[in-house]
Short mmCIF file of C-alpha atoms and ligand atoms in Angstrom, two decimals:
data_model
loop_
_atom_site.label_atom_id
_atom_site.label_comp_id
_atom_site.label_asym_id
_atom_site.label_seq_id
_atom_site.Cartn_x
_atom_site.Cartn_y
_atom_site.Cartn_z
CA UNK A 781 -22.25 -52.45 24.06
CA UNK A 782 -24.72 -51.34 26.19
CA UNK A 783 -28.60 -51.52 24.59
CA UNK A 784 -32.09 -50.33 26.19
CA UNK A 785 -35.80 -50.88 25.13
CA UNK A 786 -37.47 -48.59 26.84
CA UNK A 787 -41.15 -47.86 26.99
CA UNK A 788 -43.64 -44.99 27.40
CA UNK A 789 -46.82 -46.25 28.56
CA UNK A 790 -48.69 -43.37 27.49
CA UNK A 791 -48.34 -43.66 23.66
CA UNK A 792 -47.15 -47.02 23.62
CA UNK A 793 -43.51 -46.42 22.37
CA UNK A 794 -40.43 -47.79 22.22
CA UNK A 795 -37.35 -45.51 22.70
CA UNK A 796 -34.13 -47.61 22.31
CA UNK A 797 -30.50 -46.69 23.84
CA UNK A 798 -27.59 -47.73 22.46
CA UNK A 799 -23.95 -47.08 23.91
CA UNK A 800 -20.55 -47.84 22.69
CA UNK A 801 -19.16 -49.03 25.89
CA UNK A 802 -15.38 -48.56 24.87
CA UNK A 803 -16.06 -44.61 24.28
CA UNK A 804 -19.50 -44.68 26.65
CA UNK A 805 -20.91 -42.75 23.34
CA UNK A 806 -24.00 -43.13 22.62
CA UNK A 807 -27.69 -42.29 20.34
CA UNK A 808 -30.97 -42.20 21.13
CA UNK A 809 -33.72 -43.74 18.98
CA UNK A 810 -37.56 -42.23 19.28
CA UNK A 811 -37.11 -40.33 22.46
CA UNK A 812 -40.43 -39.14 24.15
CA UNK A 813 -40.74 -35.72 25.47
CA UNK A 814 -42.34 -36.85 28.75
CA UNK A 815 -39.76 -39.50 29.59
CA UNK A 816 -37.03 -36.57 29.12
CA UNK A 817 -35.90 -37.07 32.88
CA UNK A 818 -36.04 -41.09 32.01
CA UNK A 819 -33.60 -40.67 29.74
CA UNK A 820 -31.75 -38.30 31.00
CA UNK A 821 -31.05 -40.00 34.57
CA UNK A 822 -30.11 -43.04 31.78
CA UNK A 823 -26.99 -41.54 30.00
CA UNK A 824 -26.22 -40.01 33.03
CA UNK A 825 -26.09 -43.10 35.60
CA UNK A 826 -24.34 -45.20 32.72
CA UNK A 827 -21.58 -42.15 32.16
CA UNK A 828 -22.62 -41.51 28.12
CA UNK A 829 -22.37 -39.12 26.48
CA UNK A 830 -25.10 -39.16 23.67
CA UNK A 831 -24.15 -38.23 20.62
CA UNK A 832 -27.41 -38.64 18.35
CA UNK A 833 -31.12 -38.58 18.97
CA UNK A 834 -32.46 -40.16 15.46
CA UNK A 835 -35.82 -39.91 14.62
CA UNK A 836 -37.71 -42.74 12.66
CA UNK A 837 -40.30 -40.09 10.95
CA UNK A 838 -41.68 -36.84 12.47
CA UNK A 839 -44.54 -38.83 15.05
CA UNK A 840 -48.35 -37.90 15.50
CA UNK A 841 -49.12 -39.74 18.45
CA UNK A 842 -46.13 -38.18 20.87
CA UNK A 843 -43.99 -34.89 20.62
CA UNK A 844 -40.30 -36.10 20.49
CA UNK A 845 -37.69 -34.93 23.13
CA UNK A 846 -34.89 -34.58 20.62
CA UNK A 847 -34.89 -30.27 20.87
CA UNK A 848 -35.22 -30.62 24.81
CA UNK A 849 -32.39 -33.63 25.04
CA UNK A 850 -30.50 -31.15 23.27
CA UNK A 851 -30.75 -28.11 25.30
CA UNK A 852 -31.14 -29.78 28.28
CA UNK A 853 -27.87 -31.10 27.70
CA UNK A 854 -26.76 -28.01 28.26
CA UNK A 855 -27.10 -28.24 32.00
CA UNK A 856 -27.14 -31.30 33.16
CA UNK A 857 -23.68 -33.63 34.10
CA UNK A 858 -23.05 -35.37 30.54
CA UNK A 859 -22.19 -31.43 28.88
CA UNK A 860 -19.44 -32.08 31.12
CA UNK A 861 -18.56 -35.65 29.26
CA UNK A 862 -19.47 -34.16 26.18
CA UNK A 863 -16.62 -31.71 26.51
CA UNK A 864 -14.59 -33.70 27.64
CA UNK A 865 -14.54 -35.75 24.64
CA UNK A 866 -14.46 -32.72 22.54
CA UNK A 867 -17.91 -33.68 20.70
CA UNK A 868 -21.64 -32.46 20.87
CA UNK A 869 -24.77 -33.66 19.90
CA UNK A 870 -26.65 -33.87 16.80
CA UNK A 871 -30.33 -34.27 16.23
CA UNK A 872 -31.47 -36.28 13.27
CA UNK A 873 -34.40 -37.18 11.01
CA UNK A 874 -34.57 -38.04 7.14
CA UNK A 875 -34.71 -35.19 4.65
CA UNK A 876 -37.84 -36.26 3.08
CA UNK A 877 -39.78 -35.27 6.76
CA UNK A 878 -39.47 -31.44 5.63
CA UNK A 879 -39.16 -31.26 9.57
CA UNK A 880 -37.10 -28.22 10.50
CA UNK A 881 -34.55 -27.60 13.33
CA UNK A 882 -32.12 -30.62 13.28
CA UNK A 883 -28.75 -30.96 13.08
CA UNK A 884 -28.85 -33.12 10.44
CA UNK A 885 -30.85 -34.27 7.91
CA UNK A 886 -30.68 -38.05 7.02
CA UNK A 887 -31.32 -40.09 3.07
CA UNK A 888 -30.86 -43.54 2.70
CA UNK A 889 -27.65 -45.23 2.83
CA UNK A 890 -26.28 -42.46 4.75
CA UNK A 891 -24.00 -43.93 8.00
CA UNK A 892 -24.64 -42.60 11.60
CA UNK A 893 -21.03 -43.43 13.55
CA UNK A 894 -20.40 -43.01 17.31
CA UNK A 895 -17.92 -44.58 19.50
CA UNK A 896 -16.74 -47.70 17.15
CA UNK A 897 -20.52 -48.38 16.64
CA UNK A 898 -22.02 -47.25 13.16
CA UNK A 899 -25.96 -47.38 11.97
CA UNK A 900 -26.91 -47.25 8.43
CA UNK A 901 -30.19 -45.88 7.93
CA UNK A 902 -32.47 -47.47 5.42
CA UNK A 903 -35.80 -45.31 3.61
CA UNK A 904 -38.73 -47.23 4.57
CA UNK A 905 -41.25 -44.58 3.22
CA UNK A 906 -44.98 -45.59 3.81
CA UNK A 907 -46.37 -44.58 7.01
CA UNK A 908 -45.46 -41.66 6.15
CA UNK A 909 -43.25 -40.17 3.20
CA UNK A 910 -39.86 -39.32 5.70
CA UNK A 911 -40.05 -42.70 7.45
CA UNK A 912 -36.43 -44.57 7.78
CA UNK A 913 -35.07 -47.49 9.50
CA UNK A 914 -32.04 -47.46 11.49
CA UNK A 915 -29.79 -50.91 10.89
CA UNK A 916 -27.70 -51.34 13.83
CA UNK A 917 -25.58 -54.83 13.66
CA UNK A 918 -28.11 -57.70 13.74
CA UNK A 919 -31.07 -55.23 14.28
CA UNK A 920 -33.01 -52.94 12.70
CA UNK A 921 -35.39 -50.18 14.32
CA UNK A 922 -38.58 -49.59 12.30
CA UNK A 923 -40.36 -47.46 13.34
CA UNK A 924 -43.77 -47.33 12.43
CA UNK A 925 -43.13 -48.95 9.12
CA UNK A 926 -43.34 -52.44 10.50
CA UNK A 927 -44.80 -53.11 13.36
CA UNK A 928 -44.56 -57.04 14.96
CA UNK A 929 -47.17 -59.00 12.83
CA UNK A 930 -48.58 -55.10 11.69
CA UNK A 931 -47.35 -51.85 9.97
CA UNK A 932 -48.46 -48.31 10.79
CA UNK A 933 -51.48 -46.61 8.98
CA UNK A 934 -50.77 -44.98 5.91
CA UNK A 935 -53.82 -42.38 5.76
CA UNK A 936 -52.14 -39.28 6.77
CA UNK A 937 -48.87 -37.57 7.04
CA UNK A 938 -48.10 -38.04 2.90
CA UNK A 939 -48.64 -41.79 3.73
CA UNK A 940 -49.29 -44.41 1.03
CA UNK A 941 -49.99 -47.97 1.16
CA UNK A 942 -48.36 -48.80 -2.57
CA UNK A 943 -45.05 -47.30 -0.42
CA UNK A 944 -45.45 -49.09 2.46
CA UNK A 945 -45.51 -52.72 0.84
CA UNK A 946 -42.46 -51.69 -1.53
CA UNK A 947 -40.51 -50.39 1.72
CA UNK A 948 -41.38 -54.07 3.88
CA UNK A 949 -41.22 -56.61 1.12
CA UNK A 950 -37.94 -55.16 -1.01
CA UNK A 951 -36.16 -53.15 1.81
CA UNK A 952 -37.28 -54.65 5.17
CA UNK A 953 -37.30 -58.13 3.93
CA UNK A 954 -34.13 -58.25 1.90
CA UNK A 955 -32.26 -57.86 5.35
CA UNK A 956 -30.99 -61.59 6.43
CA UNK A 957 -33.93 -63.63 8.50
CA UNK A 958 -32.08 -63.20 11.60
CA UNK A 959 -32.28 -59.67 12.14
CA UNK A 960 -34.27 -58.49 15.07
CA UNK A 961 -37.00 -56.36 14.53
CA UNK A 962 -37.47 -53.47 17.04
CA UNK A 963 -40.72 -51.63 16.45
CA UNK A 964 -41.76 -47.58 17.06
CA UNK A 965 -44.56 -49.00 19.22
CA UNK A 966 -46.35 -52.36 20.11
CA UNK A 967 -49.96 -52.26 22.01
CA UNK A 968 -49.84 -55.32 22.91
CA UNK A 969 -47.01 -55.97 24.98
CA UNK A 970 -44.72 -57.56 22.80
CA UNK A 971 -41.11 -56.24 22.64
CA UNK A 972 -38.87 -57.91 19.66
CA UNK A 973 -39.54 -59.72 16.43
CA UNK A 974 -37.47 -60.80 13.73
CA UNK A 975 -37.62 -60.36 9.76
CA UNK A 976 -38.33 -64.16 9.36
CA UNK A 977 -41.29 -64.00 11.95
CA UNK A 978 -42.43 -61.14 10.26
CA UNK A 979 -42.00 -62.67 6.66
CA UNK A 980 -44.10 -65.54 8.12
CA UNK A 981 -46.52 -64.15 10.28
CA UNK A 982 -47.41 -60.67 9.72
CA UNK A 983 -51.09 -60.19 9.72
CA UNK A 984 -50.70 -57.43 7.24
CA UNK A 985 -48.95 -58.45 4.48
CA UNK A 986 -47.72 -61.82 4.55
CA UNK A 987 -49.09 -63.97 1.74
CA UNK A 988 -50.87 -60.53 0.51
CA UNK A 989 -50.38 -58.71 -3.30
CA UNK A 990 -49.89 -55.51 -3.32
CA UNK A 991 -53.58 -55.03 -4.18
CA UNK A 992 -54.86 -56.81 -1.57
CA UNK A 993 -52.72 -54.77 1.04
CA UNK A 994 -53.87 -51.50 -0.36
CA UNK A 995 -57.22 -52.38 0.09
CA UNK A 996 -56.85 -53.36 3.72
CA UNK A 997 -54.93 -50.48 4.24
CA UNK A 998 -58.18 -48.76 2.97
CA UNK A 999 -60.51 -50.57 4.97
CA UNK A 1000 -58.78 -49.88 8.40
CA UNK A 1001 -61.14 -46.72 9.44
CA UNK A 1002 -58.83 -45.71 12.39
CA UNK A 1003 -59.76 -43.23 14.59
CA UNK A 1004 -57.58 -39.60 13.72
CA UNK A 1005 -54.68 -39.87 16.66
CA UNK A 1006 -55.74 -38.32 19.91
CA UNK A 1007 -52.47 -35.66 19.68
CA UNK A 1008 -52.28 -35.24 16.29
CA UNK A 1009 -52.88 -31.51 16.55
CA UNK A 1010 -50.30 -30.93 18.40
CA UNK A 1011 -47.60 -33.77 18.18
CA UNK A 1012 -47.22 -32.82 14.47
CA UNK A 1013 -46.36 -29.30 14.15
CA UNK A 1014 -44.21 -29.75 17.46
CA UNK A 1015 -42.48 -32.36 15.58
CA UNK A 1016 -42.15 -30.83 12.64
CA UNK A 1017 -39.21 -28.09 14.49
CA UNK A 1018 -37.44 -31.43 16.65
CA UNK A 1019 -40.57 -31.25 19.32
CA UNK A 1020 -40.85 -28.76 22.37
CA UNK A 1021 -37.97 -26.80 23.97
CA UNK A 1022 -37.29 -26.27 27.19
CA UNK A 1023 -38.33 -23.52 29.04
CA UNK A 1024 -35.90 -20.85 28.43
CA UNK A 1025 -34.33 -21.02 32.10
CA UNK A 1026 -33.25 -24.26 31.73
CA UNK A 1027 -31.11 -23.88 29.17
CA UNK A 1028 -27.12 -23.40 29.17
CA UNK A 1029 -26.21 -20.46 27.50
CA UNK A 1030 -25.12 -20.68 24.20
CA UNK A 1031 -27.20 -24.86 23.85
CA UNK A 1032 -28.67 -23.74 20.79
CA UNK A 1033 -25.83 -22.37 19.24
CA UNK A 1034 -25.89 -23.68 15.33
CA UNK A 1035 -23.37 -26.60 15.28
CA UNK A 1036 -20.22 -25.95 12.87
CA UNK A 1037 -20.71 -26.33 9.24
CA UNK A 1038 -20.48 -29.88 7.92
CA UNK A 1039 -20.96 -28.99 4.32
CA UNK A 1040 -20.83 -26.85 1.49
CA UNK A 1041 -22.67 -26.68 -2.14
CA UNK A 1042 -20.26 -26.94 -4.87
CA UNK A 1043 -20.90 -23.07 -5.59
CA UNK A 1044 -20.19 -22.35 -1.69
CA UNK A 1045 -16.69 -24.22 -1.95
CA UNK A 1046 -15.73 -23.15 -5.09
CA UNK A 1047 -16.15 -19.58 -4.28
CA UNK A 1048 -13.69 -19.81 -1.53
CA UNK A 1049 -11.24 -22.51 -3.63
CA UNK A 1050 -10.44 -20.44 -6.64
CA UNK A 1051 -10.52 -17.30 -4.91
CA UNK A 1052 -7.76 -18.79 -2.84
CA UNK A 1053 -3.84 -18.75 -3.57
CA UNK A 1054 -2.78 -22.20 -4.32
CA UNK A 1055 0.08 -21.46 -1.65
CA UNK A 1056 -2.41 -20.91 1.14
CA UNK A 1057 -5.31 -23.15 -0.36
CA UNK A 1058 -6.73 -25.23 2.29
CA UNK A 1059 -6.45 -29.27 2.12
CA UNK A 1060 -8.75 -30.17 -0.69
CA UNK A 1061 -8.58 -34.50 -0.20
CA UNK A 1062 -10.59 -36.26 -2.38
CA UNK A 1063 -11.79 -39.70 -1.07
CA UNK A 1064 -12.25 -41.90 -4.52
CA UNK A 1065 -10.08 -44.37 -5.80
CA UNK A 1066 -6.88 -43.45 -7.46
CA UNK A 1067 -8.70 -44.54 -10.94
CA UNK A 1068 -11.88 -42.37 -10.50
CA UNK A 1069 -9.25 -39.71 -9.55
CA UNK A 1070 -7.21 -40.24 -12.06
CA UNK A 1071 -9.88 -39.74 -14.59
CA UNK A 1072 -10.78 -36.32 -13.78
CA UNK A 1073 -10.95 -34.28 -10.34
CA UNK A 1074 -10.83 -30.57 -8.84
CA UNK A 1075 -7.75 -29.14 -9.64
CA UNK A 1076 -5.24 -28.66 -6.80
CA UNK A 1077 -6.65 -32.05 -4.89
CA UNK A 1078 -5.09 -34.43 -3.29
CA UNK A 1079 -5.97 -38.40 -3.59
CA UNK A 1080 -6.22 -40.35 -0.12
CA UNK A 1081 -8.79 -43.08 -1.15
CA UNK A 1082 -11.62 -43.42 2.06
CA UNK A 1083 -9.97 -46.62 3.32
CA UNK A 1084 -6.72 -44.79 3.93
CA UNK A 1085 -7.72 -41.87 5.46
CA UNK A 1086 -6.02 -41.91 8.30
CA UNK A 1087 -6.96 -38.55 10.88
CA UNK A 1088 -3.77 -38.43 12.96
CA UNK A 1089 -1.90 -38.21 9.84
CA UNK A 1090 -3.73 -35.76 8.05
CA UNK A 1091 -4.26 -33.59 11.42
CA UNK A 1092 -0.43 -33.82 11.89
CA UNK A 1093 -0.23 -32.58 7.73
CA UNK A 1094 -3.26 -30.59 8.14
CA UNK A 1095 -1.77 -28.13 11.01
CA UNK A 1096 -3.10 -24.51 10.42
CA UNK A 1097 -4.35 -25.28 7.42
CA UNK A 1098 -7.74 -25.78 8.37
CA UNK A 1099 -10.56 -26.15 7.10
CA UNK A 1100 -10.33 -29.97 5.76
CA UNK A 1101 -12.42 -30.09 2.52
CA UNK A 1102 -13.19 -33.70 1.24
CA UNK A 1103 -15.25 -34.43 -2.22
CA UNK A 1104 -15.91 -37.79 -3.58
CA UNK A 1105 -18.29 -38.91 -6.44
CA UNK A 1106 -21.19 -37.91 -5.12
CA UNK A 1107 -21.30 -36.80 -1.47
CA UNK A 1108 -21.62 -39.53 0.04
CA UNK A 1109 -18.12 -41.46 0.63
CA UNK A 1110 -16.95 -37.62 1.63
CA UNK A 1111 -19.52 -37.37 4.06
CA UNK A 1112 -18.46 -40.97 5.61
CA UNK A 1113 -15.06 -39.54 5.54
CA UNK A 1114 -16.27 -36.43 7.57
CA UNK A 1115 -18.15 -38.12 10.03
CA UNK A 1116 -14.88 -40.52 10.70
CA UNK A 1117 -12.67 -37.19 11.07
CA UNK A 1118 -14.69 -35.46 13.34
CA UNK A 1119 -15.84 -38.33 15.26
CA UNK A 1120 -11.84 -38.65 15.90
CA UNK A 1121 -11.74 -35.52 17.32
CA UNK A 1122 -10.68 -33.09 14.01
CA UNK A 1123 -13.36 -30.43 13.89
CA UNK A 1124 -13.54 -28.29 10.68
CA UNK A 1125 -13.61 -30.97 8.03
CA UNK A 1126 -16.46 -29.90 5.69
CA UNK A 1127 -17.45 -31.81 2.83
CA UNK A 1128 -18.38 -31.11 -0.41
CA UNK A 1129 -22.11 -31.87 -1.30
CA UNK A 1130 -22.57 -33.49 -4.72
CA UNK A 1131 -19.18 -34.38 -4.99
CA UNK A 1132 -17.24 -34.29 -8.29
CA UNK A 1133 -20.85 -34.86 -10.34
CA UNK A 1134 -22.44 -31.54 -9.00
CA UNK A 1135 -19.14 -29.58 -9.86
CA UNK A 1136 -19.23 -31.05 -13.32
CA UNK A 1137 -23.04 -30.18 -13.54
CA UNK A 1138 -22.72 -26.43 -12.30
CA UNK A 1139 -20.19 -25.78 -15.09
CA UNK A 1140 -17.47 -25.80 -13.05
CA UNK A 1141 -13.88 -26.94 -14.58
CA UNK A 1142 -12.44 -30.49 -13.76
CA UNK A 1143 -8.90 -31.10 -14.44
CA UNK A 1144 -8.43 -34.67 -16.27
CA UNK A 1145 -5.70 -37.58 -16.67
CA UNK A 1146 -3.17 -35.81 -13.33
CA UNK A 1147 -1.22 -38.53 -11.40
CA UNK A 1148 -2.28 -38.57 -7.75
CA UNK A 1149 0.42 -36.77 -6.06
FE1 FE2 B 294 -45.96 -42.83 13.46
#
């Protein structure tokens, strides 16, 4: 694997790299709209082709690059690799930003894969009320929820300090001692903690109540961020474009579908003849199947899904719908097929509990066939 810290001197952050070097795939954590052509000249000396730009939280201090990566993208040498592997690029921040223009919008627990590499992305709410970390193998990117031997303010952007302690001391600090911390920014120079230093030394909140870190919080009387006025609503739509020369024709096209509402996919599944019904696989255990499920679906349980067979099955019969539980096992499923190159999967949001809420029928006690 290949993995950058790299640094932009004018807001003090830290945009990290990290490639799968078996599929040269790779994401982009906290990009910075000046250091575009930094970044750039990175995936394309190292041969990646970048397959995420995450956001931590929608910044006030810097406009991110994750719109301009995007289109710019669209003309630069890794398009080509991106072809080539048959796979584009999604932008990503949590849900709970409201930001709008990204691919996709992230909750916790949800699993960003790329290459053979995946990151699970934690809520770390706080500095602000969208803030996430991104666990990646023995590290985990915070952000400006903790910050070595600090945390980010919580006065602005939805923050709150009750949050913020909740999100370090039960989330942050559940994750084993060893873990490397990789901070949003550091002022100071510093480049890499670890959730035991921070347990132990964090000025903030080590040895604090809750009480007593709510009151500092209080007490902190920062100045309002020099860019705030215009970092912010950039943000909030994925940053600035690119002027409109720049970009490839078609760049901002609206990536394929990746899901459906239970009312969407039903729609199109009963209206359909079971004869030419699309592939309807649902991803739970042959138990929770057996118990009740759509009618007309067929059980593959998530750790035998298995693309190659189910493209060879699949054929025309495309697209691939998968439903689970609750949405989230199918999307994991989704993510796997497309990453290995099958493109219309879609999955079913809500899963078998928002059919059964909507009023929908579920048939009970079938065999898996
Ligand atoms: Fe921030």
């Amino acid at each position: 694997m290949t993995f950058r810290q790299l640094f932009d001197p004018a807001s003090s952050t830290y945009t990290y790299l990290i490639a799968d070097d078996s599929t040269h795939e790779a994401v982009l954590i906290d990009p910075v709209i000046e250091q575009l052509e930094r970044d750039l000249a990175l995936l394309r000396d190292n041969g990646l082709a970048l397959r995420y730009t995450l956001d931590t939280h929608v910044h006030a201090d810097h406009v991110t690059a994750a719109q301009a990566i995007k289109q710019a993208l669209g003309v630069s040498a890794i398009t080509q690799s991106n072809e080539k592997a048959g796979s584009g690029l999604q932008t990503a921040v949590s849900r709970d930003c409201n930001a709008a223009g990204y691919d996709r919008y992230l909750t916790d627990g949800d699993v960003i894969l790329f290459g053979h590499e995946e990151i699970l992305v934690i809520a770390t709410p706080g500095h602000t009320a969208g803030s996430v970390s991104f666990l990646w193998r023995d590290r985990v990117f915070t952000g400006d929820a903790l910050l070595i031997g600090g945390c980010g303010r919580t006065d602005f952007q939805s923050g709150s300090a009750e949050t913020l302690y909740h999100s370090i001391t039960v989330k942050l600090f559940a994750l084993d001692e060893q873990v490397l911390v990789y901070p949003g920014h550091d002022y100071k120079g510093r480049r890499v903690s670890s959730i035991g230093e921070e347990k132990l030394f964090n000025a903030r909140i080590t040895g604090k109540t809750k009480e007593a870190f709510v009151q500092t919080m209080a007490s902190l009387g920062l100045p309002t961020p020099k860019r705030i006025h215009e970092a912010v609503p950039a943000n909030l739509v994925g940053g600035a474009e690119l002027p409109a020369g720049l970009r490839a024709p078609g760049s901002t096209a609206i990536a394929d579908r990746q899901s459906l509402s239970v009312q969407q996919f039903s729609d199109q599944w009963r209206k359909a003849d079971a004869s030419d019904r699309a592939l309807l696989i649902d991803v739970r255990t042959p138990a929770e199947f057996f118990q009740e499920h759509v009618d007309g679906a067929e059980n593959i349980p998530l750790d035998q899904l298995d693309a190659i067979a189910l493209m060879a099955r699949a054929g025309l019969r495309q697209p691939i719908f998968i439903i689970c539980q609750t949405g989230t096992r199918s999307q994991l499923a989704t993510e796997r097929l497309r990453a290995a190159g099958m493109a219309h999967v879609v999955h079913v949001d809500g899963g078998t509990n928002a059919w059964r809420m909507a009023g929908l029928p579920l048939a009970k006690q079938g065999a898996a066939r």
